[in-house]
One Martini backbone bead per residue (centre of mass of N, CA, C, O) as a GRO file, in nm:
protein
  215
    1MET     BB    1  -1.997  -4.468   5.089
    2LYS     BB    2  -2.307  -4.386   5.153
    3THR     BB    3  -2.507  -4.124   5.325
    4ILE     BB    4  -2.808  -4.151   5.529
    5LEU     BB    5  -3.082  -3.955   5.647
    6ALA     BB    6  -3.347  -4.051   5.872
    7TYR     BB    7  -3.621  -3.827   5.920
    8GLY     BB    8  -3.840  -3.862   6.211
    9ASP     BB    9  -4.064  -4.045   6.390
   10SER     BB   10  -4.229  -4.316   6.510
   11LEU     BB   11  -4.215  -4.453   6.222
   12THR     BB   12  -3.896  -4.458   6.240
   13TYR     BB   13  -3.855  -4.585   6.522
   14GLY     BB   14  -4.084  -4.827   6.571
   15ALA     BB   15  -4.368  -4.813   6.676
   16SER     BB   16  -4.626  -4.944   6.837
   17PRO     BB   17  -4.981  -4.989   6.810
   18ILE     BB   18  -4.946  -5.095   7.093
   19LYS     BB   19  -4.990  -5.029   7.400
   20ASN     BB   20  -4.677  -5.071   7.530
   21GLY     BB   21  -4.530  -5.180   7.308
   22PRO     BB   22  -4.282  -5.292   7.133
   23ARG     BB   23  -4.035  -5.225   6.956
   24HIS     BB   24  -3.925  -5.273   6.672
   25ASP     BB   25  -3.723  -5.441   6.517
   26TYR     BB   26  -3.452  -5.345   6.354
   27GLU     BB   27  -3.519  -5.508   6.080
   28ASP     BB   28  -3.823  -5.357   6.063
   29ARG     BB   29  -3.715  -5.092   6.005
   30TRP     BB   30  -3.702  -4.889   5.738
   31PRO     BB   31  -3.399  -4.806   5.741
   32SER     BB   32  -3.295  -5.102   5.748
   33VAL     BB   33  -3.431  -5.197   5.486
   34LEU     BB   34  -3.298  -4.996   5.302
   35GLU     BB   35  -3.006  -5.073   5.355
   36ALA     BB   36  -3.034  -5.367   5.262
   37GLY     BB   37  -3.135  -5.287   4.966
   38LEU     BB   38  -2.839  -5.142   4.902
   39GLY     BB   39  -2.603  -5.357   4.936
   40GLY     BB   40  -2.363  -5.187   5.097
   41LYS     BB   41  -2.368  -4.874   4.957
   42ALA     BB   42  -2.519  -4.779   5.230
   43ARG     BB   43  -2.587  -4.564   5.504
   44VAL     BB   44  -2.849  -4.564   5.753
   45ILE     BB   45  -2.963  -4.304   5.959
   46PRO     BB   46  -3.158  -4.315   6.240
   47GLU     BB   47  -3.411  -4.038   6.314
   48GLY     BB   48  -3.640  -4.116   6.557
   49LEU     BB   49  -3.927  -3.934   6.708
   50GLY     BB   50  -4.168  -3.920   6.914
   51GLY     BB   51  -4.372  -3.641   6.814
   52ARG     BB   52  -4.249  -3.519   6.582
   53THR     BB   53  -4.222  -3.233   6.403
   54THR     BB   54  -4.144  -3.021   6.168
   55ALA     BB   55  -4.174  -2.686   6.314
   56PHE     BB   56  -4.304  -2.744   6.611
   57ASP     BB   57  -4.417  -2.698   6.921
   58ASP     BB   58  -4.422  -2.916   7.227
   59HIS     BB   59  -4.510  -2.842   7.560
   60LEU     BB   60  -4.571  -3.158   7.661
   61ALA     BB   61  -4.281  -3.239   7.625
   62ASN     BB   62  -3.960  -3.415   7.720
   63ALA     BB   63  -3.884  -3.326   7.425
   64ASP     BB   64  -3.754  -3.207   7.133
   65ARG     BB   65  -3.999  -3.180   6.857
   66ASN     BB   66  -3.858  -2.974   6.679
   67GLY     BB   67  -3.737  -3.034   6.370
   68ALA     BB   68  -3.590  -2.757   6.299
   69ARG     BB   69  -3.408  -2.731   6.558
   70ILE     BB   70  -3.249  -3.021   6.548
   71LEU     BB   71  -3.132  -3.065   6.260
   72PRO     BB   72  -2.854  -2.918   6.261
   73THR     BB   73  -2.721  -3.112   6.463
   74LEU     BB   74  -2.749  -3.369   6.283
   75LEU     BB   75  -2.596  -3.266   6.038
   76ALA     BB   76  -2.329  -3.227   6.194
   77SER     BB   77  -2.294  -3.525   6.320
   78HIS     BB   78  -2.338  -3.680   6.012
   79SER     BB   79  -2.139  -3.558   5.850
   80PRO     BB   80  -2.139  -3.645   5.551
   81LEU     BB   81  -2.408  -3.617   5.308
   82ASP     BB   82  -2.615  -3.751   5.039
   83LEU     BB   83  -2.895  -3.797   5.208
   84VAL     BB   84  -3.227  -3.666   5.290
   85ILE     BB   85  -3.491  -3.806   5.476
   86ILE     BB   86  -3.836  -3.691   5.500
   87MET     BB   87  -4.080  -3.803   5.767
   88LEU     BB   88  -4.328  -3.570   5.831
   89GLY     BB   89  -4.666  -3.462   6.003
   90THR     BB   90  -4.860  -3.624   6.180
   91ASN     BB   91  -4.827  -3.442   6.445
   92ASP     BB   92  -4.946  -3.181   6.315
   93LEU     BB   93  -5.258  -3.285   6.339
   94LYS     BB   94  -5.274  -3.188   6.603
   95PRO     BB   95  -5.453  -2.950   6.765
   96SER     BB   96  -5.197  -2.850   6.941
   97ILE     BB   97  -5.057  -2.757   6.682
   98HIS     BB   98  -5.263  -2.731   6.383
   99GLY     BB   99  -5.416  -2.962   6.177
  100ARG     BB  100  -5.253  -2.938   5.884
  101ALA     BB  101  -5.120  -3.036   5.585
  102GLN     BB  102  -5.030  -2.769   5.464
  103THR     BB  103  -4.863  -2.675   5.711
  104ALA     BB  104  -4.676  -2.918   5.712
  105SER     BB  105  -4.551  -2.849   5.434
  106HIS     BB  106  -4.420  -2.590   5.541
  107GLY     BB  107  -4.237  -2.739   5.737
  108VAL     BB  108  -4.086  -2.894   5.519
  109ARG     BB  109  -3.974  -2.647   5.379
  110ARG     BB  110  -3.805  -2.561   5.622
  111LEU     BB  111  -3.622  -2.814   5.619
  112MET     BB  112  -3.501  -2.760   5.341
  113GLN     BB  113  -3.373  -2.492   5.423
  114VAL     BB  114  -3.190  -2.607   5.639
  115VAL     BB  115  -3.021  -2.788   5.462
  116ARG     BB  116  -2.920  -2.573   5.258
  117GLY     BB  117  -2.809  -2.368   5.486
  118HIS     BB  118  -2.587  -2.553   5.625
  119PHE     BB  119  -2.415  -2.590   5.339
  120VAL     BB  120  -2.194  -2.302   5.301
  121GLU     BB  121  -1.923  -2.387   5.300
  122PRO     BB  122  -1.642  -2.432   5.164
  123GLY     BB  123  -1.676  -2.752   4.999
  124GLN     BB  124  -1.963  -2.798   5.038
  125THR     BB  125  -2.236  -3.035   5.009
  126VAL     BB  126  -2.552  -3.068   4.921
  127PRO     BB  127  -2.777  -3.275   4.989
  128GLN     BB  128  -3.000  -3.470   4.905
  129MET     BB  129  -3.364  -3.495   4.873
  130LEU     BB  130  -3.645  -3.670   5.045
  131ILE     BB  131  -3.993  -3.662   5.029
  132VAL     BB  132  -4.228  -3.799   5.269
  133ALA     BB  133  -4.538  -3.903   5.277
  134PRO     BB  134  -4.733  -4.008   5.501
  135PRO     BB  135  -4.928  -4.208   5.623
  136LEU     BB  136  -5.232  -4.266   5.698
  137ILE     BB  137  -5.506  -4.214   5.880
  138GLY     BB  138  -5.715  -4.436   6.062
  139GLU     BB  139  -5.939  -4.637   6.160
  140THR     BB  140  -6.062  -4.664   6.510
  141ASP     BB  141  -6.134  -4.773   6.851
  142ASN     BB  142  -5.920  -4.561   6.952
  143ILE     BB  143  -6.031  -4.275   7.075
  144ASP     BB  144  -5.794  -4.141   7.214
  145MET     BB  145  -5.606  -4.137   6.968
  146LEU     BB  146  -5.787  -4.001   6.762
  147MET     BB  147  -5.832  -3.735   6.930
  148HIS     BB  148  -5.531  -3.660   6.956
  149PHE     BB  149  -5.538  -3.617   6.619
  150GLY     BB  150  -5.858  -3.505   6.549
  151GLY     BB  151  -6.010  -3.724   6.434
  152GLU     BB  152  -6.171  -3.719   6.138
  153GLY     BB  153  -6.002  -3.474   6.043
  154ALA     BB  154  -5.729  -3.626   6.032
  155ILE     BB  155  -5.801  -3.824   5.813
  156ALA     BB  156  -5.855  -3.611   5.596
  157GLN     BB  157  -5.579  -3.463   5.610
  158SER     BB  158  -5.396  -3.710   5.538
  159ARG     BB  159  -5.502  -3.711   5.232
  160GLU     BB  160  -5.323  -3.431   5.176
  161PHE     BB  161  -5.023  -3.482   5.184
  162ALA     BB  162  -4.930  -3.556   4.894
  163ARG     BB  163  -5.012  -3.298   4.749
  164HIS     BB  164  -4.840  -3.094   4.919
  165TYR     BB  165  -4.561  -3.236   4.915
  166LYS     BB  166  -4.521  -3.237   4.612
  167MET     BB  167  -4.515  -2.930   4.582
  168ARG     BB  168  -4.268  -2.880   4.760
  169ALA     BB  169  -4.070  -3.056   4.604
  170GLU     BB  170  -4.098  -2.902   4.334
  171GLU     BB  171  -3.999  -2.625   4.432
  172TYR     BB  172  -3.699  -2.774   4.510
  173GLY     BB  173  -3.617  -3.020   4.331
  174VAL     BB  174  -3.717  -3.287   4.474
  175ALA     BB  175  -3.788  -3.578   4.596
  176PHE     BB  176  -4.076  -3.815   4.590
  177PHE     BB  177  -4.289  -3.993   4.839
  178ASP     BB  178  -4.570  -4.217   4.898
  179ALA     BB  179  -4.640  -4.412   5.172
  180SER     BB  180  -4.952  -4.483   5.113
  181THR     BB  181  -4.878  -4.690   4.871
  182VAL     BB  182  -4.746  -4.918   5.102
  183ALA     BB  183  -4.894  -4.805   5.374
  184VAL     BB  184  -5.078  -4.898   5.672
  185PRO     BB  185  -5.245  -4.869   5.946
  186ASP     BB  186  -5.321  -4.980   6.249
  187PRO     BB  187  -5.631  -5.028   6.409
  188ALA     BB  188  -5.535  -5.006   6.705
  189ASP     BB  189  -5.465  -4.664   6.638
  190GLY     BB  190  -5.440  -4.537   6.325
  191VAL     BB  191  -5.106  -4.469   6.302
  192HIS     BB  192  -4.945  -4.708   6.339
  193LEU     BB  193  -4.726  -4.975   6.256
  194ASP     BB  194  -4.654  -5.262   6.147
  195PRO     BB  195  -4.390  -5.437   6.047
  196ALA     BB  196  -4.475  -5.477   5.749
  197ASN     BB  197  -4.535  -5.169   5.688
  198THR     BB  198  -4.260  -5.067   5.767
  199ARG     BB  199  -4.099  -5.229   5.558
  200ALA     BB  200  -4.245  -5.118   5.301
  201ILE     BB  201  -4.105  -4.847   5.295
  202GLY     BB  202  -3.818  -4.941   5.246
  203GLU     BB  203  -3.881  -5.102   4.989
  204GLY     BB  204  -4.006  -4.858   4.827
  205LEU     BB  205  -3.730  -4.680   4.835
  206VAL     BB  206  -3.502  -4.828   4.688
  207PRO     BB  207  -3.524  -4.745   4.384
  208LEU     BB  208  -3.506  -4.437   4.428
  209VAL     BB  209  -3.234  -4.426   4.580
  210LYS     BB  210  -3.065  -4.559   4.366
  211SER     BB  211  -3.115  -4.339   4.156
  212LEU     BB  212  -3.016  -4.088   4.312
  213LEU     BB  213  -2.715  -4.237   4.381
  214GLY     BB  214  -2.617  -4.444   4.163
  215LEU     BB  215  -2.650  -4.778   4.252
   0.00000   0.00000   0.00000
């Protein structure tokens, strides 16, 4: 059986777009949907943390949200791995982080370097990687949430995710998927997804992951 690490933020965790709303049911989270779609031929390990960035510190958080710093620990605890799926960057658009899709893509590049550099011992195999551009940030009446992510500028920057992420994936010769082609945010907060759109990411990834792993 193949083993896949799904590395992401609140969209991987299954956070509700409703303030203080319940986490999505396990079967509605995209890693669970992906695993089900692979028909028992792979195990998908979900590693989603709300607020996680690609490779930048968030000093307001009560957990380590720097994706590059925590990734080596997760690679070690879950190895051997056949595939690492990375869907991060939405939180990078916060003005308190850096606010740009291009810089987020540089953070993703750093994560790919972490994965490749981790498996260097004799006999180790570097897992395949799949870079996923996050869904877009959308219009919302939730002004607090919108401004938390940078207002209208964040909406515009999110539209640049796919272009920059695809370039980074091509640089490293890894697979790429644009989640905005299958999922849109809930207007309740303009960032998080409802269960249907969360499931859509897992469903959209199934054919590509099957191809990558020869399933």
